[in-house]
C-alpha atoms as one frame of an Amber mdcrd trajectory, in Angstrom:
protein
   5.433 -92.022 -20.592   7.643 -94.441 -18.663   7.022 -98.161 -18.870   6.640
 -99.924 -15.488  10.150-101.376 -15.720  11.665 -97.973 -16.420   9.761 -96.487
 -13.501  11.059 -99.206 -11.166  14.603 -98.832 -12.525  14.591 -95.063 -11.948
  13.070 -95.480  -8.490  15.704 -98.084  -7.605  18.492 -95.688  -8.566  16.833
 -92.866  -6.614  16.463 -95.066  -3.528  20.090 -96.177  -3.825  21.202 -92.541
  -3.924  19.050 -91.871  -0.862  20.325 -94.921   1.025  23.997 -94.154   0.331
  23.376 -90.421   0.940  24.712 -89.430  -2.486  24.429 -85.686  -2.907  24.644
 -85.732  -6.719  21.485 -84.764  -8.641  19.876 -88.137  -9.379  17.836 -86.734
 -12.277  21.000 -85.521 -14.013  22.661 -88.862 -13.263  19.766 -90.793 -14.806
  19.941 -88.613 -17.943  23.528 -89.687 -18.762  24.394 -91.999 -21.653  24.882
 -95.505 -20.305  22.675 -94.771 -17.297  19.364 -93.803 -18.913  17.016 -96.783
 -18.922  17.233 -98.528 -22.290  15.721-101.918 -21.478  19.110-103.642 -21.673
  20.006-106.134 -18.953  23.544-104.756 -18.711  22.237-101.270 -17.873  20.057
-102.697 -15.099  22.746-105.012 -13.697  25.344-102.223 -13.783  23.161-100.062
 -11.543  22.504-103.042  -9.263  26.262-103.702  -9.142  26.932-100.065  -8.212
  24.217-100.112  -5.542  25.630-103.265  -3.956  29.304-102.316  -4.264  29.741
-101.906  -0.497  27.484-104.827   0.444  29.939-107.635   1.021  30.417-109.860
  -2.004  26.964-109.245  -3.517  28.251-107.279  -6.515  31.002-109.820  -7.166
  28.500-112.709  -6.997  26.245-110.957  -9.517  29.207-110.307 -11.795  30.313
-113.948 -11.590  26.738-115.159 -12.148  25.854-112.892 -15.070  29.165-111.643
 -16.527  27.703-108.142 -16.191  28.817-105.445 -16.157  31.096-106.576 -18.970
  33.911-104.287 -17.848  35.162-104.323 -14.268  38.541-102.755 -13.583  40.404
-103.906 -10.462  41.378-101.105  -8.113  44.833 -99.498  -8.199  45.995-101.289
  -5.033  44.916-104.776  -6.045  47.405-107.552  -5.406  46.211-109.851  -8.183
  48.048-108.483 -11.248  45.006-106.414 -12.293  42.760-109.481 -12.604  39.295
-109.954 -11.103  39.305-113.085  -8.905  37.049-115.905 -10.088  36.846-117.990
  -6.919  37.601-118.081  -3.209  40.570-119.898  -1.734  39.880-122.959   0.329
  40.066-121.906   3.987  43.105-122.835   6.060  40.882-125.084   8.165  40.335
-127.327   5.109  44.065-127.684   4.664  44.591-128.696   8.290  41.372-130.544
   9.185  40.523-132.124   5.829  43.917-132.397   4.161  43.210-135.559   2.159
  40.162-134.048   0.420  41.821-130.642   0.188  44.845-132.160  -1.584  42.578
-134.120  -3.948  40.502-131.047  -4.815  43.546-128.829  -5.354  45.143-131.521
  -7.507  41.972-131.773  -9.598  41.624-128.015 -10.243  45.357-127.303 -10.568
  46.020-125.129  -7.506  44.359-123.319  -4.636  44.359-120.085  -6.629  41.744
-117.314  -6.879  42.286-117.113 -10.652  41.472-120.736 -11.516  37.878-121.095
 -12.693  35.527-123.722 -11.329  35.016-126.986 -13.174  31.661-125.741 -14.503
  33.326-122.810 -16.288  36.065-124.570 -18.201
């Protein structure tokens, strides 16, 4: 018998398949190693990450917030030396309309670079 969490997990995956119109057999998918509900947070977050992959930055925010899934591989056409970005660049408007504070912030963190972690992560 499924526990309530397992039932909700399986239903979430089924609804994601339905929403994204995935034609694969969801029951067979859920039976795979690494997909079958095991009570682990990484299993749950991985399915959430997959479900939100095409929903703006939602999956990236979850990854940055939780560190899960533990393995994310940048796509073959990435332009960031196969690294997952850790922050956004300051917008051009900050450079032109708020240059004094922009320069101070960039000086403090080292550069306006998508691979430099925030001060809270150092």
